[in-house]
Coordinates of C-alpha atoms in Angstrom, one line a residue:
Chain A
M84 CA -28.0 -19.4 35.1
N85 CA -27.1 -21.7 32.2
K86 CA -23.5 -22.7 31.6
P87 CA -21.0 -20.2 30.1
V88 CA -20.3 -20.1 26.4
L89 CA -17.1 -18.2 26.9
S90 CA -15.1 -18.5 30.1
V91 CA -12.0 -16.3 30.4
R92 CA -9.6 -17.0 33.3
Q93 CA -6.6 -15.0 34.5
L94 CA -6.0 -13.2 31.2
S95 CA -3.0 -11.0 31.3
V96 CA -1.5 -9.0 28.5
T97 CA 1.8 -7.0 28.4
H98 CA 3.0 -4.7 25.7
R99 CA 6.7 -4.4 24.9
L100 CA 7.9 -1.3 23.2
S101 CA 11.6 -0.3 22.9
G102 CA 12.5 -2.0 26.2
R103 CA 9.6 -0.8 28.2
V104 CA 7.0 -3.3 29.4
V105 CA 3.5 -2.2 30.2
N106 CA 0.8 -4.3 31.8
V107 CA -2.2 -3.7 29.7
L108 CA -4.5 -6.4 31.2
D109 CA -4.1 -7.8 34.7
Q110 CA -5.7 -11.2 35.5
V111 CA -9.0 -10.6 33.8
S112 CA -11.6 -13.3 34.5
F113 CA -15.2 -13.4 33.4
D114 CA -17.9 -15.6 32.0
L115 CA -20.3 -15.0 29.1
H116 CA -23.5 -17.0 29.2
Q117 CA -25.7 -18.4 26.4
G118 CA -27.9 -15.7 24.9
E119 CA -26.6 -13.0 27.3
I120 CA -25.8 -9.4 26.5
L121 CA -22.8 -8.6 28.6
A122 CA -21.5 -5.0 28.8
L123 CA -17.8 -4.2 29.2
V124 CA -17.6 -0.7 30.5
G125 CA -14.7 1.6 31.2
Q126 CA -12.9 4.7 30.0
S127 CA -10.5 4.9 27.0
G128 CA -7.3 3.0 27.6
S129 CA -8.8 0.8 30.3
G130 CA -8.2 -2.3 28.2
K131 CA -11.7 -3.1 26.8
T132 CA -10.6 -3.5 23.2
K133 CA -7.4 -5.3 24.1
T134 CA -9.5 -7.9 26.1
A135 CA -11.5 -8.6 22.9
E136 CA -8.5 -8.7 20.7
S137 CA -6.6 -11.0 22.9
I138 CA -9.5 -13.5 23.1
L139 CA -9.3 -13.7 19.3
G140 CA -5.5 -13.8 19.3
L141 CA -5.3 -10.7 17.2
L142 CA -2.5 -8.9 18.9
P143 CA 0.8 -9.3 17.0
P144 CA 3.2 -11.5 19.0
D145 CA 6.2 -9.3 18.2
R146 CA 5.0 -6.6 20.6
W147 CA 2.4 -8.3 22.8
D148 CA 2.6 -11.1 25.3
I149 CA -0.6 -12.9 26.2
S150 CA -0.9 -15.3 29.1
A151 CA -4.1 -16.9 30.3
Q152 CA -5.0 -19.8 32.5
A153 CA -7.8 -20.6 30.1
I154 CA -10.0 -19.0 27.4
E155 CA -12.7 -21.6 27.0
L156 CA -15.1 -21.5 24.2
N157 CA -17.8 -24.2 24.5
G158 CA -15.3 -26.3 26.4
S159 CA -12.3 -26.0 24.1
D160 CA -9.4 -23.8 25.2
L161 CA -8.5 -21.0 22.8
A162 CA -5.4 -20.1 24.7
A163 CA -3.9 -23.4 23.8
L164 CA -4.8 -23.2 20.1
P165 CA -2.1 -22.5 17.5
E166 CA -2.7 -19.6 15.0
S167 CA -4.2 -22.0 12.4
G168 CA -6.8 -23.2 14.9
L169 CA -7.6 -19.7 15.9
R170 CA -8.2 -18.8 12.2
K171 CA -11.0 -21.3 12.0
I172 CA -12.7 -19.8 15.1
R173 CA -12.4 -16.2 14.0
G174 CA -15.4 -15.0 12.1
R175 CA -17.1 -18.4 12.5
S176 CA -17.5 -19.1 16.3
I177 CA -16.6 -15.6 17.5
S178 CA -17.0 -12.6 15.3
M179 CA -16.2 -9.0 16.0
I180 CA -17.6 -5.6 15.0
F181 CA -15.3 -2.6 15.2
Q182 CA -15.7 1.0 16.3
E183 CA -14.8 2.8 13.0
P184 CA -17.0 1.5 10.2
L185 CA -15.1 3.7 7.7
T186 CA -11.7 2.1 8.2
A187 CA -12.8 -1.4 9.3
L188 CA -13.6 -2.4 5.7
D189 CA -11.0 -2.7 3.0
P190 CA -11.4 0.4 0.7
V191 CA -10.2 -1.2 -2.5
F192 CA -12.5 -4.3 -2.5
T193 CA -16.3 -4.3 -2.9
V194 CA -18.6 -5.0 0.0
G195 CA -19.7 -8.2 -1.9
N196 CA -16.1 -9.4 -2.3
Q197 CA -15.3 -9.0 1.4
L198 CA -18.6 -10.6 2.5
C199 CA -18.2 -13.5 0.1
S200 CA -14.7 -14.3 1.4
V201 CA -16.2 -15.1 4.8
F202 CA -18.5 -17.7 3.2
T203 CA -15.8 -19.2 1.0
R204 CA -13.4 -19.4 3.9
H205 CA -15.6 -20.7 6.6
R206 CA -18.4 -22.5 4.8
G207 CA -16.3 -23.8 1.9
Q208 CA -18.7 -22.3 -0.5
R209 CA -18.0 -21.6 -4.2
R210 CA -18.2 -18.1 -5.6
R211 CA -21.7 -18.4 -6.9
E212 CA -23.0 -20.0 -3.7
A213 CA -21.2 -17.4 -1.6
Q214 CA -22.7 -14.6 -3.5
T215 CA -26.2 -15.9 -2.8
S216 CA -25.4 -16.3 0.9
A217 CA -23.9 -12.8 1.0
Q218 CA -27.0 -11.3 -0.5
A219 CA -29.1 -13.2 2.0
A220 CA -26.9 -11.9 4.8
L221 CA -27.3 -8.3 3.6
G222 CA -31.1 -8.9 3.3
R223 CA -31.2 -9.9 7.0
V224 CA -29.7 -6.6 8.1
G225 CA -32.4 -4.8 6.3
F226 CA -30.9 -3.7 2.9
P227 CA -33.8 -3.6 0.5
D228 CA -31.5 -4.1 -2.5
P229 CA -28.6 -6.4 -1.5
G230 CA -27.3 -6.9 -5.0
H231 CA -26.7 -3.2 -5.3
V232 CA -24.9 -3.0 -2.0
M233 CA -22.7 -5.9 -3.0
R234 CA -21.2 -3.9 -5.9
R235 CA -20.5 -0.8 -3.8
Y236 CA -17.2 0.1 -2.3
P237 CA -17.1 1.0 1.5
H238 CA -16.6 4.7 0.8
Q239 CA -19.8 4.8 -1.3
L240 CA -21.9 3.8 1.8
S241 CA -22.9 5.9 4.8
G242 CA -21.6 5.1 8.3
G243 CA -24.8 3.4 9.4
M244 CA -24.8 1.3 6.2
R245 CA -21.2 0.3 6.6
Q246 CA -21.9 -0.8 10.2
R247 CA -24.8 -2.9 9.0
V248 CA -22.5 -4.5 6.5
M249 CA -20.2 -5.3 9.4
I250 CA -23.2 -6.8 11.3
A251 CA -24.1 -8.9 8.2
M252 CA -20.5 -10.1 8.0
A253 CA -20.4 -10.8 11.8
M254 CA -23.6 -12.8 11.6
A255 CA -22.7 -14.6 8.4
C256 CA -21.7 -17.9 10.1
R257 CA -24.1 -17.8 13.0
P258 CA -21.4 -17.4 15.6
S259 CA -21.8 -18.4 19.3
I260 CA -20.3 -15.1 20.4
L261 CA -20.3 -11.6 18.9
I262 CA -18.0 -9.0 20.3
A263 CA -19.1 -5.5 19.4
D264 CA -16.4 -2.9 20.1
E265 CA -18.1 0.5 20.5
P266 CA -20.2 -0.3 17.4
T267 CA -22.1 2.9 17.5
T268 CA -19.6 5.5 18.8
A269 CA -18.8 6.8 15.4
L270 CA -22.4 7.1 14.3
D271 CA -25.0 9.8 14.8
V272 CA -27.6 9.4 17.5
T273 CA -30.5 8.2 15.4
T274 CA -28.4 5.7 13.5
Q275 CA -27.0 4.5 16.8
A276 CA -30.3 3.3 18.0
Q277 CA -31.2 1.6 14.7
V278 CA -27.9 -0.3 14.5
L279 CA -28.0 -1.4 18.1
D280 CA -31.6 -2.6 17.8
Q281 CA -30.7 -4.6 14.8
L282 CA -27.7 -6.1 16.5
V283 CA -29.6 -7.1 19.5
Q284 CA -32.6 -8.5 17.6
L285 CA -30.5 -10.6 15.2
G286 CA -28.4 -11.8 18.2
Q287 CA -31.5 -12.9 20.0
K288 CA -32.9 -14.6 16.9
D289 CA -29.7 -16.6 16.4
G290 CA -29.1 -17.2 20.1
V291 CA -25.8 -15.3 20.0
S292 CA -24.1 -14.2 23.2
L293 CA -23.1 -10.6 22.9
L294 CA -20.1 -8.9 24.5
L295 CA -20.8 -5.2 24.1
I296 CA -17.9 -2.9 24.7
T297 CA -19.0 0.6 25.4
H298 CA -18.4 3.6 27.5
D299 CA -22.0 4.7 27.2
L300 CA -23.9 3.8 30.3
G301 CA -27.2 4.7 28.6
I302 CA -26.6 1.8 26.2
V303 CA -25.7 -0.5 29.1
A304 CA -28.9 0.4 30.9
Q305 CA -31.1 0.0 27.8
Y306 CA -29.7 -3.2 26.3
C307 CA -27.5 -5.3 28.6
D308 CA -28.1 -8.0 31.2
R309 CA -24.9 -7.8 33.0
A310 CA -21.9 -5.5 33.1
L311 CA -18.2 -5.7 33.8
V312 CA -16.5 -2.5 34.9
M313 CA -12.9 -2.1 33.8
L314 CA -10.2 0.2 35.2
D315 CA -6.5 0.2 34.3
G316 CA -6.6 -3.3 32.9
K317 CA -8.5 -4.9 35.8
I318 CA -12.1 -5.8 36.2
V319 CA -13.1 -3.9 39.3
E320 CA -16.8 -4.9 39.5
Q321 CA -19.2 -7.2 37.8
A322 CA -22.9 -7.3 38.5
S323 CA -26.3 -7.5 36.8
V324 CA -27.2 -4.2 35.3
E325 CA -30.0 -3.6 37.7
E326 CA -27.8 -4.2 40.7
L327 CA -25.0 -2.1 39.3
F328 CA -27.2 0.9 38.9
A329 CA -29.0 0.5 42.2
N330 CA -26.1 -0.5 44.3
P331 CA -22.6 0.2 42.8
R332 CA -19.8 -1.0 45.1
H333 CA -16.6 0.2 43.6
V334 CA -15.7 3.9 43.9
Y335 CA -15.0 4.0 40.2
T336 CA -18.4 2.6 39.3
K337 CA -20.0 5.2 41.5
A338 CA -18.1 8.0 39.8
L339 CA -19.0 6.5 36.4
L340 CA -22.7 6.4 37.3
N341 CA -22.6 9.9 38.6
S342 CA -21.1 11.2 35.4
A343 CA -24.0 9.6 33.4
A344 CA -27.0 11.0 35.2
G345 CA -30.2 9.9 33.7
A346 CA -29.2 6.4 32.5
K347 CA -31.6 3.9 34.0
P348 CA -31.9 0.2 33.5
K349 CA -34.8 -1.0 31.3
Chain B
M738 CA -14.2 10.9 -21.1
R739 CA -14.2 14.4 -19.6
Y740 CA -11.5 13.2 -17.2
A741 CA -9.4 11.9 -20.1
L742 CA -9.7 15.2 -22.1
N743 CA -8.9 17.1 -18.9
K744 CA -5.8 15.0 -18.3
I745 CA -4.6 15.4 -21.9
F746 CA -5.1 19.2 -21.8
H747 CA -3.1 19.4 -18.6
G748 CA -0.5 17.1 -20.1
L749 CA -0.1 19.5 -23.1
L750 CA 0.3 22.5 -20.8
L751 CA 3.0 20.6 -18.9
V752 CA 4.8 19.7 -22.1
L753 CA 4.8 23.3 -23.2
G754 CA 6.2 24.4 -19.8
V755 CA 8.9 21.8 -19.6
T756 CA 10.0 22.3 -23.2
L757 CA 10.0 26.1 -22.7
I758 CA 12.4 25.7 -19.7
S759 CA 14.6 23.3 -21.5
F760 CA 14.6 25.6 -24.6
I761 CA 15.6 28.6 -22.5
L762 CA 18.4 26.8 -20.7
M763 CA 19.8 24.8 -23.6
V764 CA 19.1 26.7 -26.8
W765 CA 18.6 30.4 -25.9
F766 CA 21.4 30.4 -23.4
G767 CA 23.1 27.5 -24.9
P768 CA 26.6 27.4 -26.5
D769 CA 27.1 29.4 -29.7
Q770 CA 28.2 27.1 -32.4
T771 CA 29.2 29.9 -34.9
Y772 CA 32.9 30.1 -34.3
S773 CA 33.5 26.3 -34.3
L774 CA 31.8 26.2 -37.7
V775 CA 33.2 29.2 -39.6
G776 CA 36.9 28.3 -38.8
K777 CA 39.7 30.7 -38.4
N778 CA 40.0 34.1 -40.1
A779 CA 36.3 34.3 -41.1
T780 CA 34.9 37.5 -42.5
A781 CA 32.0 39.3 -40.9
E782 CA 29.8 38.2 -43.8
Q783 CA 30.7 34.5 -43.3
I784 CA 29.9 34.8 -39.6
A785 CA 26.6 36.4 -40.3
E786 CA 25.8 33.7 -42.9
V787 CA 26.5 30.9 -40.5
R788 CA 24.5 32.6 -37.8
H789 CA 21.6 32.9 -40.2
E790 CA 21.9 29.2 -41.1
L791 CA 21.8 28.3 -37.5
G792 CA 18.8 30.5 -36.9
Y793 CA 20.6 32.7 -34.3
D794 CA 19.3 35.8 -35.8
R795 CA 15.6 34.9 -35.4
S796 CA 13.4 36.0 -32.5
F797 CA 12.9 34.1 -29.3
A798 CA 9.3 33.1 -30.1
L799 CA 10.3 31.9 -33.6
R800 CA 13.1 29.8 -32.3
Y801 CA 11.0 28.2 -29.6
A802 CA 8.3 27.5 -32.2
G803 CA 10.9 25.9 -34.4
Y804 CA 12.1 23.8 -31.5
L805 CA 8.5 22.6 -30.7
K806 CA 8.0 21.9 -34.4
Q807 CA 11.1 19.8 -34.5
L808 CA 10.0 17.8 -31.4
F809 CA 6.4 17.1 -32.6
T810 CA 7.3 16.3 -36.2
L811 CA 10.2 14.3 -35.0
D812 CA 12.3 16.2 -37.5
L813 CA 15.3 16.5 -35.2
G814 CA 18.1 17.4 -37.5
S815 CA 21.6 15.8 -37.6
S816 CA 24.3 15.5 -35.0
H817 CA 26.9 18.2 -35.2
S818 CA 29.7 15.8 -34.4
S819 CA 29.0 12.8 -36.6
G820 CA 26.5 14.2 -39.1
E821 CA 24.2 11.2 -38.6
P822 CA 20.5 12.1 -38.4
V823 CA 19.3 12.3 -34.8
N824 CA 16.3 10.1 -35.7
S825 CA 18.6 7.3 -36.8
I826 CA 20.8 7.7 -33.7
L827 CA 17.7 7.4 -31.5
A828 CA 16.3 4.4 -33.5
R829 CA 19.7 2.7 -33.1
T830 CA 20.3 3.4 -29.4
I831 CA 16.9 3.4 -27.6
P832 CA 16.2 -0.3 -28.3
V833 CA 19.7 -1.2 -27.0
T834 CA 19.0 0.8 -23.8
L835 CA 15.6 -0.8 -23.3
A836 CA 16.9 -4.3 -23.8
L837 CA 19.7 -3.5 -21.4
M838 CA 17.7 -1.8 -18.6
V839 CA 14.3 -3.4 -18.6
P840 CA 15.2 -6.9 -17.2
G841 CA 17.2 -5.4 -14.3
F842 CA 14.6 -2.7 -13.6
V843 CA 11.7 -5.1 -13.5
L844 CA 13.5 -7.8 -11.6
G845 CA 14.9 -5.3 -9.1
N846 CA 11.4 -4.0 -8.4
L847 CA 9.8 -7.4 -8.2
L848 CA 12.6 -8.6 -5.9
G849 CA 12.2 -5.5 -3.7
I850 CA 8.4 -6.1 -3.5
A851 CA 9.0 -9.8 -2.5
L852 CA 11.6 -8.9 0.1
G853 CA 9.4 -6.1 1.4
L854 CA 6.4 -8.4 1.8
L855 CA 8.5 -11.1 3.5
S856 CA 10.0 -8.5 5.8
V857 CA 6.5 -7.3 6.9
Q858 CA 5.2 -10.8 7.3
Q859 CA 8.2 -11.6 9.6
K860 CA 8.0 -8.2 11.2
G861 CA 10.3 -8.0 14.3
R862 CA 11.8 -11.4 13.8
W863 CA 15.3 -12.1 12.6
T864 CA 14.3 -12.5 8.9
D865 CA 13.0 -9.0 9.0
R866 CA 16.1 -7.7 10.7
L867 CA 18.3 -9.5 8.2
I868 CA 16.5 -8.0 5.2
T869 CA 16.5 -4.5 6.7
G870 CA 20.2 -4.8 7.6
F871 CA 20.9 -6.0 4.1
S872 CA 19.0 -3.1 2.5
V873 CA 20.7 -0.5 4.6
S874 CA 24.2 -1.9 3.9
S875 CA 23.4 -2.3 0.2
M876 CA 22.3 1.4 0.1
S877 CA 25.6 2.4 1.7
I878 CA 27.8 0.6 -0.8
S879 CA 28.7 2.8 -3.7
F880 CA 27.4 1.7 -7.1
L881 CA 30.9 1.9 -8.4
V882 CA 32.0 -0.8 -6.0
I883 CA 29.1 -3.0 -7.0
I884 CA 29.7 -2.6 -10.7
I885 CA 33.5 -3.3 -10.4
L886 CA 33.0 -6.2 -8.0
M887 CA 30.5 -7.8 -10.4
Q888 CA 32.8 -7.3 -13.3
V889 CA 35.8 -8.8 -11.4
I890 CA 33.8 -11.7 -10.0
L891 CA 31.9 -12.6 -13.2
S892 CA 33.8 -11.4 -16.1
T893 CA 37.6 -11.6 -15.4
P894 CA 40.1 -14.4 -15.0
Y895 CA 40.4 -13.4 -11.4
G896 CA 36.8 -14.6 -10.9
L897 CA 34.5 -16.9 -12.8
N898 CA 35.3 -15.4 -16.2
L899 CA 31.9 -16.3 -17.5
F900 CA 30.7 -13.1 -19.3
P901 CA 32.2 -10.4 -21.4
V902 CA 33.3 -7.3 -19.5
R903 CA 32.1 -4.8 -21.9
G904 CA 30.5 -4.4 -25.3
W905 CA 27.2 -5.3 -27.0
Q906 CA 27.5 -7.7 -29.9
V907 CA 24.0 -9.0 -29.7
N908 CA 22.6 -10.9 -32.6
D909 CA 20.6 -13.8 -31.1
P910 CA 19.0 -14.6 -27.7
G911 CA 22.1 -16.5 -26.5
S912 CA 24.4 -13.5 -27.0
Y913 CA 21.8 -11.2 -25.6
L914 CA 21.8 -13.2 -22.3
K915 CA 25.6 -13.2 -22.3
Y916 CA 25.9 -9.4 -22.6
V917 CA 22.9 -8.4 -20.4
A918 CA 23.7 -10.7 -17.5
V919 CA 26.3 -8.7 -15.6
P920 CA 24.7 -5.3 -16.2
T921 CA 21.4 -6.7 -15.0
L922 CA 22.8 -8.2 -11.8
S923 CA 24.7 -4.9 -11.1
L924 CA 21.5 -2.9 -11.6
I925 CA 19.5 -5.2 -9.3
F926 CA 22.1 -4.9 -6.6
I927 CA 22.4 -1.2 -7.0
T928 CA 18.6 -0.6 -6.7
L929 CA 17.6 -3.5 -4.4
G930 CA 18.4 -1.8 -1.1
Y931 CA 16.4 1.3 -2.0
N932 CA 13.5 -0.7 -3.5
T933 CA 13.3 -3.1 -0.5
R934 CA 13.3 -0.3 2.0
F935 CA 10.7 1.7 0.1
Y936 CA 8.4 -1.3 -0.4
R937 CA 8.8 -2.5 3.2
A938 CA 7.8 0.9 4.5
V939 CA 4.7 1.0 2.2
F940 CA 3.6 -2.6 3.2
A941 CA 4.3 -2.0 6.9
E942 CA 2.0 1.0 6.8
E943 CA -0.8 -0.8 5.0
A944 CA -0.4 -3.9 7.3
G945 CA -1.2 -1.6 10.3
R946 CA -4.6 -0.4 8.9
D947 CA -7.8 -1.2 10.7
H948 CA -9.2 -3.2 7.8
I949 CA -6.3 -5.6 8.1
R950 CA -7.4 -6.3 11.7
T951 CA -10.9 -6.9 10.4
A952 CA -9.6 -9.4 7.8
R953 CA -7.7 -11.2 10.5
A954 CA -10.7 -11.1 12.8
Y955 CA -12.6 -13.0 10.1
G956 CA -10.1 -15.7 9.7
A957 CA -8.0 -14.5 6.7
S958 CA -4.6 -16.2 6.5
T959 CA -1.4 -14.3 6.5
A960 CA -1.0 -15.1 2.8
T961 CA -4.5 -13.7 2.0
I962 CA -3.8 -10.6 4.1
L963 CA -0.4 -9.9 2.4
W964 CA -1.2 -10.8 -1.2
K965 CA -4.8 -9.6 -1.3
H966 CA -5.3 -6.8 1.1
V967 CA -1.8 -5.3 1.7
L968 CA -0.6 -5.6 -1.9
K969 CA -3.7 -4.2 -3.5
N970 CA -3.9 -1.3 -1.1
S971 CA -0.2 -0.6 -1.8
L972 CA -0.6 -0.4 -5.5
V973 CA -0.9 3.4 -5.7
P974 CA 2.6 4.0 -4.2
I975 CA 4.0 1.0 -6.1
I976 CA 2.7 2.3 -9.5
T977 CA 4.0 5.8 -8.7
R978 CA 7.5 4.6 -7.9
F979 CA 7.6 2.2 -10.8
M980 CA 6.3 4.6 -13.5
F981 CA 8.3 7.6 -12.5
S982 CA 11.5 5.6 -12.4
I983 CA 11.1 4.8 -16.1
P984 CA 12.4 8.0 -17.7
L985 CA 15.1 8.3 -15.1
I986 CA 16.3 4.7 -15.6
V987 CA 16.2 5.1 -19.4
V988 CA 18.3 8.2 -19.4
S989 CA 20.4 8.6 -16.3
G990 CA 20.5 5.1 -15.0
S991 CA 21.6 3.8 -18.4
L992 CA 24.2 6.5 -18.6
L993 CA 25.9 4.9 -15.6
I994 CA 25.6 1.3 -16.7
E995 CA 26.3 2.0 -20.4
S996 CA 29.5 3.9 -19.7
Y997 CA 30.8 1.2 -17.4
F998 CA 30.0 -1.6 -19.8
G999 CA 30.8 0.2 -23.0
I1000 CA 27.3 -0.3 -24.4
P1001 CA 26.2 2.0 -27.2
G1002 CA 22.8 3.0 -25.8
I1003 CA 20.9 6.3 -25.4
G1004 CA 22.7 7.1 -22.1
K1005 CA 26.1 6.9 -23.7
V1006 CA 24.9 9.1 -26.6
T1007 CA 23.5 11.7 -24.2
F1008 CA 26.7 11.7 -22.2
D1009 CA 28.8 12.2 -25.4
A1010 CA 26.4 14.9 -26.6
I1011 CA 26.8 16.8 -23.3
T1012 CA 30.6 16.7 -23.3
S1013 CA 30.9 17.7 -26.9
G1014 CA 28.0 20.2 -26.9
D1015 CA 26.2 18.3 -29.6
Q1016 CA 23.0 20.4 -29.5
P1017 CA 20.6 18.6 -31.9
V1018 CA 21.1 15.4 -29.9
L1019 CA 20.7 17.1 -26.5
K1020 CA 17.6 19.0 -27.6
A1021 CA 16.0 15.8 -28.8
V1022 CA 16.9 13.8 -25.7
V1023 CA 15.8 16.5 -23.2
G1024 CA 12.6 17.3 -25.2
L1025 CA 11.6 13.7 -25.7
T1026 CA 12.3 12.9 -22.0
A1027 CA 10.0 15.7 -21.0
I1028 CA 7.3 14.4 -23.3
A1029 CA 7.8 10.9 -22.0
F1030 CA 7.4 12.1 -18.4
V1031 CA 4.1 13.8 -19.2
L1032 CA 2.8 10.8 -21.1
I1033 CA 3.8 8.6 -18.1
Q1034 CA 2.1 10.9 -15.7
V1035 CA -1.2 10.8 -17.7
L1036 CA -0.9 7.0 -17.9
T1037 CA -0.2 6.8 -14.2
D1038 CA -3.3 8.7 -13.4
F1039 CA -5.4 6.2 -15.4
L1040 CA -3.7 3.3 -13.6
Y1041 CA -4.6 4.9 -10.2
K1042 CA -8.2 5.0 -11.2
L1043 CA -8.0 1.3 -12.1
V1044 CA -6.6 0.1 -8.8
D1045 CA -8.3 2.5 -6.3
P1046 CA -12.0 3.0 -6.6
R1047 CA -11.8 6.1 -4.4
I1048 CA -9.8 8.1 -7.0
G1049 CA -11.5 9.9 -9.8

């Protein structure tokens, strides 16, 4: 297999709240390879989202302590970067799509405004130029009339449309890595498939490595190459999807597979 | 357009309700002026004549209609105690009050917003704790202590002796600054604790929203997040607080400042009218305040629509 784009080593996260310290992530290590679709599976509260947020340095330092031996992105260590360095990575080399498309976009700015700011920030484009780029980005995710969508506010779009706007924003700078945190959990079943298909197709076209956080083993079976199984802040098993379904080793993975009867790898 | 008409219609209903209540409390059940006007040893005819002049013998509906007519035609009669027309009293005192209160009110809010933003940006760190501690202690100090301390420090030979203690002899920008400085500083310090705490709470809530995480995940700087996303999302509560403070600050806030600094504004006039039972003045102040409240509410609704696309 080709060399990893992202390599996380010994990532631990603790949460401090009124004197109590909770270990949220415990020595998490994994690799994400070029063009791969890697699933991060586990129940609610197992630390999937916190893994993604700590890679991007999004956890507020007043409550969260992050320590890692290394978080290497294409050879440079994110764990050693200051906030200003991380800002240049966020949305450009690594982008993220969130679970709730209704609350993930700012309600008082238009879709166009929010999409353009990614281009002005990371590409140094001027307003006009950014608007053209933003329209092109919306066109890529299948909006027939991007100019119209640009002038809409998030609450004027449906859940599926909002999530496609998020995909457009995530793909705006052709990132190396896209982290999708339960991107379809809040959508209805037919929309789920459309959004996921779009995500995967665009990812393959741009050569993006995808870290797909989900608790839906059906999605893992259908779309992913490899899977990490997470339990209580630890990665308890990692294997290719075929092997995971055929021959689960950890007790928790077996239980998880039993609870999702019918999910089969592609 | 339909929205506007609807708002104005509701505003009118509200004016009717508020003026009705103030009419019942102040005029219908208000003090009877007859005996202070007729003097001693009045005959029954004299009493009846005065009561007729005052309109006491008319029905409830007629007197309420008369009150409304006075308010809407701004024909407010004359003060019982000085004989000066109420219109001229208002025209003389309202500009003084506005000149006195506006700088402190605006600066106090802007400073509260700035400290609130700084506090949220530094959340959990010592700057935040310092600001929070300062607001709580400033809220616990009585406004009397603040006013007196300001006067002692800035306006007396015991302190810097830079500004006049009381009065309002304003005829040019220089004298305006001289007379407005200490009241403004006092007003800022009286309100700053409350303002900072309120704005910090609003900003902290907005800073915890999901879309703030999205903005950060796409590389937005702290400044962009605070000044663009947090501030604009907080505008609805900011506008609410700001707008609804206006009538209060003009009438009751200025009452406080004006009486301590001996400034002849609307607050002082209202206070004197209450203590002397000067009804025409009171009726005018209460009625006009109610109308101002309603106008401000209508205006506030329009401002909401401007800042939040989800409203309307």
